[in-house]
Amino acid sequence: MTVAITSWKALGTSVHVLATDSDALGRAVTAVRDVLADVDAAYSRFREDSELSRLNSRAGGAVRVSPLLATAIDAALRAARLTDGAVDPTIGHAIRVAGYDDDFSRIAGPHPALSQRGREMERGPVALRASRVPGWQAIRFDRLSRTVLMPPRVELDLGSTGKALAADLAATAALAAAGAGGVLVSLGGDIATAGQPPAGGWRILVAEDSRAKPDGIGEVICVPAGGVATSSTTVRRWTRGGAVLHHIIDPQTSLPTTGPFRTVTVAAASCLDANIASTAAIVRGEAAIDWLMGCRLPARLVENDGTIHYIGRWPDPAGVAA
Amino acid sequence: MNSLTPTQRDRGLKRLRRLTFGATAGALVAVVGVSYAAAASYPGKSSAGSSSTALNTTTPTTTTTSSGSASSTSSNNLQSTTQAPSTGGSGSGTVTSGGS
């Protein structure tokens, strides 16, 4: 079976839409574009006019939010609860102070050269201090009225769970638009599927960088359904005052994580759950393996020295070379 | 040893009852007052899914959004796939999962 594919850039990352019915690809792509436009307007941290930016600017008062932002906040709070705070949406201030306060393409230019914005940051002083983030428990969220109340100066960042949720929503919408068959949506390497997969399942190259060419050398797995997500400290890195930083923040310190795993890939029933687990595993560090085994999620963890660990029902690496 | 008349004894018992009642009521008021002050000073934090504040934190439920719905947002566990990933696929359309 030939799978049709279309790719473009959105939300500061790459988007790939695959459909088993080539005639339905156009409708699926339109549906995905609509979802991503809604997501960008609802919870982009880099748009001053996004609903999330307005919410963050009104911390301290009760704010009624749209159904989409409510769903994203609900997903983020669930992630925090299920990971005991390892994935915490109240890292907004911490990640902004660390320097990730704009679309990443404007922070760091094509590797390894830095953009103008990046050079300004490089010269800038390092003012990072270890302190715990405010914590997700401080957020009061009423599901029925879609009302959010955050303490003053708390800033939400839905970047991690938000992108994975967007992939799930986009896949659901794409399948509905396609009408039949199966679809796959990849947002910067966070992958969601819906409907009937191609024979043998959806083929996914597991890499540390989502920009790796899918026909390159590496492990290829096949998933019949659900989602796959990879979190890595090897991408979205920048330099500030001589210190190399990355985008995965440890809520315990408000600083980029420093644990033993640089990349974690997880397969789950949804892209959202896969992303929650992969991000939490990076943050949890040494405790990640036992935690993932307890979650019964297939996972692949890469240590900083390149050692790879396979957890649960992850396929035998001896048979996965592309 | 002084002996009390029945009238004196009754007056003493009444006074003792009044003192006992007053002490009990005072202690009750003190307990309520201290409890209120403690609650106001150290309100604590809500646990997983409940809160007694005006804005209730409710147990997450599936929500239909303008862009669709995500059923997994309602689960109280991270959900694994019924079928695990496998090897051996040879179809077209490979995509990359990696950090971004």
Tab-separated table of C-alpha atoms in Angstrom:
chain	number	residue	atom	x	y	z
A	1	MET	CA	0.000	0.000	0.000
A	2	THR	CA	1.362	3.411	-0.974
A	3	VAL	CA	0.981	6.086	1.644
A	4	ALA	CA	0.536	9.690	0.484
A	5	ILE	CA	2.372	12.423	2.380
A	6	THR	CA	2.441	16.213	2.589
A	7	SER	CA	4.864	18.277	4.670
A	8	TRP	CA	5.187	21.912	5.710
A	9	LYS	CA	6.238	24.100	8.653
A	10	ALA	CA	3.928	25.280	11.432
A	11	LEU	CA	4.096	25.975	15.172
A	12	GLY	CA	7.836	26.498	14.770
A	13	THR	CA	8.402	22.920	13.683
A	14	SER	CA	7.884	20.472	10.837
A	15	VAL	CA	4.490	18.992	10.037
A	16	HIS	CA	3.955	15.743	8.135
A	17	VAL	CA	0.543	14.348	7.245
A	18	LEU	CA	0.248	10.835	5.858
A	19	ALA	CA	-2.902	9.182	4.546
A	20	THR	CA	-3.521	5.651	3.356
A	21	ASP	CA	-6.033	7.024	0.837
A	22	SER	CA	-4.181	9.401	-1.449
A	23	ASP	CA	-7.447	10.925	-2.641
A	24	ALA	CA	-8.248	11.928	0.932
A	25	LEU	CA	-4.883	13.516	1.690
A	26	GLY	CA	-5.971	17.001	0.621
A	27	ARG	CA	-8.966	16.971	2.945
A	28	ALA	CA	-6.845	15.615	5.784
A	29	VAL	CA	-4.231	18.324	5.264
A	30	THR	CA	-6.865	21.061	5.320
A	31	ALA	CA	-8.244	19.710	8.569
A	32	VAL	CA	-4.776	19.583	10.124
A	33	ARG	CA	-4.018	23.151	9.029
A	34	ASP	CA	-7.258	24.310	10.663
A	35	VAL	CA	-6.435	22.570	13.931
A	36	LEU	CA	-2.902	23.968	14.016
A	37	ALA	CA	-4.181	27.479	13.344
A	38	ASP	CA	-6.589	27.093	16.265
A	39	VAL	CA	-3.804	25.740	18.477
A	40	ASP	CA	-1.450	28.587	17.561
A	41	ALA	CA	-4.081	31.180	18.409
A	42	ALA	CA	-5.047	29.431	21.637
A	43	TYR	CA	-1.790	28.519	23.318
A	44	SER	CA	1.282	29.764	21.526
A	45	ARG	CA	3.682	31.177	24.107
A	46	PHE	CA	5.379	33.309	21.467
A	47	ARG	CA	2.374	35.228	20.216
A	48	GLU	CA	1.400	38.244	22.263
A	49	ASP	CA	-2.142	37.944	20.951
A	50	SER	CA	-2.594	34.278	21.843
A	51	GLU	CA	-5.145	33.372	24.447
A	52	LEU	CA	-2.411	31.834	26.616
A	53	SER	CA	-0.389	35.061	26.563
A	54	ARG	CA	-3.456	36.980	27.699
A	55	LEU	CA	-4.086	34.420	30.427
A	56	ASN	CA	-0.502	34.680	31.661
A	57	SER	CA	-0.743	38.470	31.723
A	58	ARG	CA	-3.831	38.245	33.915
A	59	ALA	CA	-2.460	35.906	36.578
A	60	GLY	CA	-4.049	36.658	39.916
A	61	GLY	CA	-7.566	36.912	38.552
A	62	ALA	CA	-10.088	34.345	37.375
A	63	VAL	CA	-10.149	34.032	33.576
A	64	ARG	CA	-12.621	32.128	31.431
A	65	VAL	CA	-10.881	30.368	28.557
A	66	SER	CA	-11.916	28.799	25.261
A	67	PRO	CA	-12.743	25.083	25.016
A	68	LEU	CA	-9.458	24.400	23.228
A	69	LEU	CA	-7.292	26.159	25.796
A	70	ALA	CA	-9.307	24.484	28.560
A	71	THR	CA	-8.554	21.092	27.025
A	72	ALA	CA	-4.861	21.964	26.782
A	73	ILE	CA	-4.722	23.135	30.394
A	74	ASP	CA	-6.601	20.042	31.497
A	75	ALA	CA	-4.088	17.873	29.648
A	76	ALA	CA	-1.165	19.735	31.209
A	77	LEU	CA	-2.560	19.395	34.732
A	78	ARG	CA	-3.238	15.710	34.157
A	79	ALA	CA	0.371	15.312	32.994
A	80	ALA	CA	1.593	16.992	36.144
A	81	ARG	CA	-0.584	14.807	38.321
A	82	LEU	CA	0.416	11.546	36.629
A	83	THR	CA	4.120	12.386	36.773
A	84	ASP	CA	4.140	13.745	40.319
A	85	GLY	CA	5.051	17.135	38.943
A	86	ALA	CA	7.910	16.064	36.674
A	87	VAL	CA	5.975	17.601	33.777
A	88	ASP	CA	4.680	20.866	35.191
A	89	PRO	CA	3.015	23.649	33.172
A	90	THR	CA	4.100	26.341	35.645
A	91	ILE	CA	7.631	26.373	34.189
A	92	GLY	CA	6.661	29.320	31.976
A	93	HIS	CA	8.675	31.892	33.881
A	94	ALA	CA	11.664	29.557	34.285
A	95	ILE	CA	11.985	28.733	30.603
A	96	ARG	CA	11.583	32.375	29.647
A	97	VAL	CA	14.307	33.408	32.093
A	98	ALA	CA	16.531	30.663	30.699
A	99	GLY	CA	16.280	32.435	27.367
A	100	TYR	CA	13.682	30.434	25.448
A	101	ASP	CA	11.329	33.364	25.045
A	102	ASP	CA	10.785	33.443	21.290
A	103	ASP	CA	10.244	31.159	18.350
A	104	PHE	CA	13.328	28.995	18.385
A	105	SER	CA	14.287	29.919	14.835
A	106	ARG	CA	14.861	33.455	16.113
A	107	ILE	CA	16.889	32.287	19.126
A	108	ALA	CA	19.336	30.002	17.362
A	109	GLY	CA	20.078	30.114	13.670
A	110	PRO	CA	21.128	27.145	11.612
A	111	HIS	CA	23.460	25.087	13.757
A	112	PRO	CA	26.103	25.861	14.855
A	113	ALA	CA	25.930	29.550	14.018
A	114	LEU	CA	23.767	31.665	16.269
A	115	SER	CA	21.242	34.179	15.026
A	116	GLN	CA	21.408	37.859	15.979
A	117	ARG	CA	19.026	37.130	18.842
A	118	GLY	CA	21.223	34.220	19.872
A	119	ARG	CA	24.366	36.370	19.804
A	120	GLU	CA	22.694	38.936	22.033
A	121	MET	CA	21.814	36.183	24.505
A	122	GLU	CA	25.296	34.753	24.344
A	123	ARG	CA	26.685	38.105	25.466
A	124	GLY	CA	24.026	38.504	28.084
A	125	PRO	CA	24.598	37.739	31.750
A	126	VAL	CA	23.634	34.424	33.270
A	127	ALA	CA	21.121	35.051	36.023
A	128	LEU	CA	19.788	31.556	36.562
A	129	ARG	CA	19.195	30.422	40.095
A	130	ALA	CA	17.931	27.052	41.225
A	131	SER	CA	14.495	27.308	42.760
A	132	ARG	CA	11.354	25.263	42.502
A	133	VAL	CA	8.684	26.391	40.052
A	134	PRO	CA	5.374	27.574	41.574
A	135	GLY	CA	3.870	24.137	41.016
A	136	TRP	CA	0.803	22.908	39.183
A	137	GLN	CA	-1.152	22.566	42.439
A	138	ALA	CA	-1.334	26.348	42.587
A	139	ILE	CA	-3.544	26.399	39.499
A	140	ARG	CA	-7.287	26.490	40.153
A	141	PHE	CA	-9.135	25.177	37.132
A	142	ASP	CA	-12.882	24.668	36.941
A	143	ARG	CA	-13.686	22.300	34.125
A	144	LEU	CA	-17.353	23.106	33.811
A	145	SER	CA	-17.027	26.878	33.694
A	146	ARG	CA	-13.601	26.701	31.961
A	147	THR	CA	-12.285	29.188	34.485
A	148	VAL	CA	-8.611	29.418	35.418
A	149	LEU	CA	-7.181	31.166	38.448
A	150	MET	CA	-3.404	31.384	38.761
A	151	PRO	CA	-1.443	33.068	41.534
A	152	PRO	CA	0.199	36.361	40.559
A	153	ARG	CA	3.358	36.075	38.447
A	154	VAL	CA	2.722	32.421	37.545
A	155	GLU	CA	3.160	31.728	33.825
A	156	LEU	CA	1.912	28.622	32.068
A	157	ASP	CA	3.917	26.903	29.361
A	158	LEU	CA	1.957	24.241	27.497
A	159	GLY	CA	4.737	23.555	25.036
A	160	SER	CA	5.404	19.928	25.857
A	161	THR	CA	1.920	18.526	26.277
A	162	GLY	CA	0.430	21.148	23.990
A	163	LYS	CA	2.236	19.979	20.874
A	164	ALA	CA	1.398	16.326	21.517
A	165	LEU	CA	-2.226	17.193	22.197
A	166	ALA	CA	-2.270	19.146	18.950
A	167	ALA	CA	-1.007	16.072	17.086
A	168	ASP	CA	-3.797	13.951	18.591
A	169	LEU	CA	-6.452	16.553	17.783
A	170	ALA	CA	-5.102	16.993	14.268
A	171	ALA	CA	-5.098	13.241	13.604
A	172	THR	CA	-8.677	12.929	14.821
A	173	ALA	CA	-9.774	15.851	12.659
A	174	ALA	CA	-7.826	14.559	9.654
A	175	LEU	CA	-9.467	11.158	9.850
A	176	ALA	CA	-12.890	12.748	10.111
A	177	ALA	CA	-12.137	14.833	7.022
A	178	ALA	CA	-10.685	11.892	5.130
A	179	GLY	CA	-13.759	9.852	5.853
A	180	ALA	CA	-12.025	6.485	5.753
A	181	GLY	CA	-8.674	4.774	5.837
A	182	GLY	CA	-5.957	5.907	8.180
A	183	VAL	CA	-3.927	9.037	8.859
A	184	LEU	CA	-0.713	9.915	10.653
A	185	VAL	CA	0.224	13.394	11.846
A	186	SER	CA	3.744	14.257	12.923
A	187	LEU	CA	4.466	17.560	14.659
A	188	GLY	CA	8.187	17.883	15.086
A	189	GLY	CA	8.555	14.182	15.698
A	190	ASP	CA	5.557	13.828	18.004
A	191	ILE	CA	3.378	11.363	16.126
A	192	ALA	CA	-0.350	10.618	16.357
A	193	THR	CA	-2.295	8.129	14.285
A	194	ALA	CA	-5.989	7.540	13.663
A	195	GLY	CA	-7.985	5.042	11.681
A	196	GLN	CA	-6.830	1.980	9.817
A	197	PRO	CA	-3.032	1.751	9.505
A	198	PRO	CA	-1.278	0.580	6.376
A	199	ALA	CA	-0.368	-3.098	6.206
A	200	GLY	CA	2.270	-3.810	8.820
A	201	GLY	CA	1.649	-0.558	10.653
A	202	TRP	CA	3.002	2.980	10.400
A	203	ARG	CA	6.762	2.990	9.873
A	204	ILE	CA	8.653	5.283	12.236
A	205	LEU	CA	12.382	5.947	12.291
A	206	VAL	CA	13.439	6.488	15.894
A	207	ALA	CA	16.088	9.197	16.110
A	208	GLU	CA	17.363	11.840	18.488
A	209	ASP	CA	16.577	14.676	16.096
A	210	SER	CA	13.257	14.844	14.279
A	211	ARG	CA	15.063	16.450	11.330
A	212	ALA	CA	16.812	13.138	10.593
A	213	LYS	CA	15.816	11.873	7.162
A	214	PRO	CA	13.275	9.072	7.522
A	215	ASP	CA	15.150	6.911	5.024
A	216	GLY	CA	18.363	7.295	7.003
A	217	ILE	CA	20.135	4.694	9.069
A	218	GLY	CA	18.547	3.838	12.384
A	219	GLU	CA	15.915	1.847	14.153
A	220	VAL	CA	12.554	1.633	12.413
A	221	ILE	CA	9.526	0.479	14.340
A	222	CYS	CA	5.988	-0.138	13.127
A	223	VAL	CA	3.004	0.989	15.165
A	224	PRO	CA	-0.546	-0.093	14.389
A	225	ALA	CA	-2.203	2.658	16.402
A	226	GLY	CA	-1.705	5.276	19.086
A	227	GLY	CA	1.175	7.687	19.292
A	228	VAL	CA	4.937	7.915	19.559
A	229	ALA	CA	6.868	10.798	21.087
A	230	THR	CA	10.516	11.579	21.606
A	231	SER	CA	11.972	14.051	24.074
A	232	SER	CA	15.602	14.999	23.750
A	233	THR	CA	18.067	17.404	25.285
A	234	THR	CA	20.175	17.261	22.127
A	235	VAL	CA	17.921	19.630	20.205
A	236	ARG	CA	16.623	23.145	20.929
A	237	ARG	CA	19.852	24.052	22.637
A	238	TRP	CA	21.262	27.526	22.969
A	239	THR	CA	24.144	29.222	24.698
A	240	ARG	CA	23.846	31.868	27.338
A	241	GLY	CA	26.812	33.443	29.030
A	242	GLY	CA	28.935	30.498	27.951
A	243	ALA	CA	26.504	27.925	29.355
A	244	VAL	CA	24.771	25.519	26.981
A	245	LEU	CA	21.072	25.285	27.821
A	246	HIS	CA	18.176	23.248	26.482
A	247	HIS	CA	14.398	23.370	26.575
A	248	ILE	CA	13.490	20.601	29.039
A	249	ILE	CA	13.143	22.257	32.420
A	250	ASP	CA	13.328	20.406	35.735
A	251	PRO	CA	10.498	21.854	37.870
A	252	GLN	CA	12.514	21.126	41.005
A	253	THR	CA	15.236	23.577	39.998
A	254	SER	CA	13.731	25.726	37.214
A	255	LEU	CA	16.864	24.872	35.229
A	256	PRO	CA	17.448	22.627	32.209
A	257	THR	CA	17.638	18.986	33.253
A	258	THR	CA	21.008	17.391	33.876
A	259	GLY	CA	20.001	13.732	34.174
A	260	PRO	CA	21.618	10.656	32.639
A	261	PHE	CA	19.269	10.333	29.640
A	262	ARG	CA	19.580	12.642	26.650
A	263	THR	CA	16.790	11.141	24.537
A	264	VAL	CA	13.696	9.097	25.402
A	265	THR	CA	11.135	7.697	22.956
A	266	VAL	CA	7.828	6.220	24.165
A	267	ALA	CA	4.904	4.535	22.416
A	268	ALA	CA	1.471	4.897	23.995
A	269	ALA	CA	-2.225	4.926	23.199
A	270	SER	CA	-1.987	8.599	22.277
A	271	CYS	CA	0.729	11.029	21.326
A	272	LEU	CA	-0.122	13.011	24.447
A	273	ASP	CA	0.523	10.090	26.777
A	274	ALA	CA	3.691	9.154	24.911
A	275	ASN	CA	4.949	12.732	25.246
A	276	ILE	CA	4.080	12.937	28.927
A	277	ALA	CA	6.060	9.766	29.574
A	278	SER	CA	9.066	10.710	27.438
A	279	THR	CA	9.362	14.170	28.960
A	280	ALA	CA	8.892	12.863	32.493
A	281	ALA	CA	11.565	10.240	31.893
A	282	ILE	CA	14.120	12.905	30.936
A	283	VAL	CA	13.250	14.913	34.045
A	284	ARG	CA	13.166	11.931	36.400
A	285	GLY	CA	16.644	10.839	35.405
A	286	GLU	CA	17.845	7.609	37.005
A	287	ALA	CA	14.376	6.819	38.343
A	288	ALA	CA	12.919	6.868	34.830
A	289	ILE	CA	13.421	3.195	33.996
A	290	ASP	CA	11.519	1.878	37.013
A	291	TRP	CA	8.839	4.501	36.501
A	292	LEU	CA	8.347	3.625	32.819
A	293	MET	CA	8.208	-0.075	33.656
A	294	GLY	CA	5.541	0.706	36.219
A	295	CYS	CA	3.588	2.572	33.552
A	296	ARG	CA	3.886	-0.481	31.248
A	297	LEU	CA	4.872	1.711	28.335
A	298	PRO	CA	7.302	0.548	25.649
A	299	ALA	CA	10.245	2.927	25.676
A	300	ARG	CA	13.737	3.497	24.337
A	301	LEU	CA	16.165	5.541	26.426
A	302	VAL	CA	19.521	6.874	25.291
A	303	GLU	CA	22.057	7.722	27.972
A	304	ASN	CA	24.358	10.698	27.612
A	305	ASP	CA	27.167	8.331	26.618
A	306	GLY	CA	25.050	6.701	23.919
A	307	THR	CA	24.072	3.549	25.809
A	308	ILE	CA	20.554	2.509	24.827
A	309	HIS	CA	17.990	0.892	27.120
A	310	TYR	CA	14.806	-0.816	25.879
A	311	ILE	CA	11.836	-0.947	28.214
A	312	GLY	CA	8.711	-3.096	28.204
A	313	ARG	CA	7.338	-4.222	24.868
A	314	TRP	CA	9.704	-2.172	22.761
A	315	PRO	CA	10.645	-4.336	19.747
A	316	ASP	CA	13.831	-6.323	19.762
A	317	PRO	CA	16.551	-3.950	18.492
A	318	ALA	CA	18.221	-6.845	16.650
A	319	GLY	CA	15.481	-6.736	14.065
A	320	VAL	CA	14.815	-3.071	13.620
A	321	ALA	CA	17.712	-1.731	11.569
A	322	ALA	CA	16.485	0.136	8.548
B	1	MET	CA	-14.554	21.381	110.670
B	2	ASN	CA	-17.209	23.779	109.407
B	3	SER	CA	-20.447	22.195	108.382
B	4	LEU	CA	-22.543	23.711	105.526
B	5	THR	CA	-26.199	24.273	105.674
B	6	PRO	CA	-28.278	22.766	102.821
B	7	THR	CA	-28.816	26.294	101.413
B	8	GLN	CA	-25.094	27.032	101.385
B	9	ARG	CA	-24.391	23.669	99.748
B	10	ASP	CA	-26.958	24.307	96.983
B	11	ARG	CA	-25.483	27.766	96.277
B	12	GLY	CA	-22.014	26.239	96.010
B	13	LEU	CA	-23.181	23.574	93.597
B	14	LYS	CA	-24.915	26.198	91.410
B	15	ARG	CA	-21.754	28.297	91.329
B	16	LEU	CA	-19.723	25.244	90.387
B	17	ARG	CA	-22.135	24.444	87.502
B	18	ARG	CA	-21.865	28.011	86.208
B	19	LEU	CA	-18.083	27.865	86.299
B	20	THR	CA	-18.044	24.498	84.524
B	21	PHE	CA	-20.412	25.760	81.811
B	22	GLY	CA	-18.430	28.951	81.344
B	23	ALA	CA	-15.141	27.113	81.075
B	24	THR	CA	-16.578	24.657	78.527
B	25	ALA	CA	-18.075	27.417	76.384
B	26	GLY	CA	-14.864	29.427	76.536
B	27	ALA	CA	-12.786	26.434	75.504
B	28	LEU	CA	-15.125	25.762	72.579
B	29	VAL	CA	-14.878	29.349	71.377
B	30	ALA	CA	-11.104	29.204	71.705
B	31	VAL	CA	-10.858	25.973	69.678
B	32	VAL	CA	-13.016	27.404	66.883
B	33	GLY	CA	-11.062	30.644	66.863
B	34	VAL	CA	-7.674	29.006	66.757
B	35	SER	CA	-8.819	26.589	64.050
B	36	TYR	CA	-10.081	29.432	61.893
B	37	ALA	CA	-6.876	31.383	62.300
B	38	ALA	CA	-4.780	28.323	61.447
B	39	ALA	CA	-6.849	27.555	58.367
B	40	ALA	CA	-6.582	31.114	57.160
B	41	SER	CA	-2.840	31.215	57.727
B	42	TYR	CA	-1.970	27.826	56.237
B	43	PRO	CA	-4.596	26.969	53.671
B	44	GLY	CA	-2.521	24.127	52.245
B	45	LYS	CA	-2.680	22.872	48.682
B	46	SER	CA	-5.183	20.721	46.911
B	47	SER	CA	-4.286	17.149	46.206
B	48	ALA	CA	-4.801	15.402	42.917
B	49	GLY	CA	-8.270	16.346	41.995
B	50	SER	CA	-10.249	18.206	44.572
B	51	SER	CA	-10.419	21.593	46.121
B	52	SER	CA	-12.755	23.396	48.408
B	53	THR	CA	-12.098	26.831	47.016
B	54	ALA	CA	-14.671	28.781	45.106
B	55	LEU	CA	-13.152	27.549	41.866
B	56	ASN	CA	-13.398	23.810	42.195
B	57	THR	CA	-10.732	21.646	40.671
B	58	THR	CA	-12.755	18.893	39.138
B	59	THR	CA	-11.877	15.450	38.009
B	60	PRO	CA	-10.885	15.783	34.371
B	61	THR	CA	-13.422	14.587	31.870
B	62	THR	CA	-13.374	14.362	28.129
B	63	THR	CA	-14.052	17.704	26.547
B	64	THR	CA	-15.111	18.391	23.027
B	65	THR	CA	-13.188	21.293	21.645
B	66	SER	CA	-13.486	23.411	18.578
B	67	SER	CA	-10.870	21.211	17.027
B	68	GLY	CA	-12.144	17.838	18.173
B	69	SER	CA	-11.576	15.827	21.289
B	70	ALA	CA	-8.818	13.910	22.958
B	71	SER	CA	-10.165	10.989	24.906
B	72	SER	CA	-6.851	10.292	26.602
B	73	THR	CA	-7.019	13.581	28.474
B	74	SER	CA	-9.610	12.038	30.776
B	75	SER	CA	-7.730	8.965	31.922
B	76	ASN	CA	-6.176	8.679	35.319
B	77	ASN	CA	-3.318	6.595	33.962
B	78	LEU	CA	-0.970	6.859	31.052
B	79	GLN	CA	-2.525	4.565	28.476
B	80	SER	CA	-0.478	1.950	26.667
B	81	THR	CA	-1.321	0.658	23.226
B	82	THR	CA	-3.170	-2.622	22.925
B	83	GLN	CA	-0.675	-3.687	20.278
B	84	ALA	CA	2.981	-3.040	20.954
B	85	PRO	CA	5.292	-1.612	18.290
B	86	SER	CA	6.838	-4.230	16.063
B	87	THR	CA	9.516	-4.664	13.456
B	88	GLY	CA	9.469	-5.876	9.920
B	89	GLY	CA	7.199	-3.361	8.244
B	90	SER	CA	8.167	-2.665	4.676
B	91	GLY	CA	5.553	-0.215	3.470
B	92	SER	CA	6.105	3.295	2.223
B	93	GLY	CA	5.839	6.575	4.070
B	94	THR	CA	8.286	6.400	6.936
B	95	VAL	CA	8.382	9.381	9.294
B	96	THR	CA	10.904	10.297	11.965
B	97	SER	CA	10.248	10.525	15.674
B	98	GLY	CA	12.904	12.611	17.341
B	99	GLY	CA	13.445	15.599	19.530
B	100	SER	CA	12.440	18.979	18.161
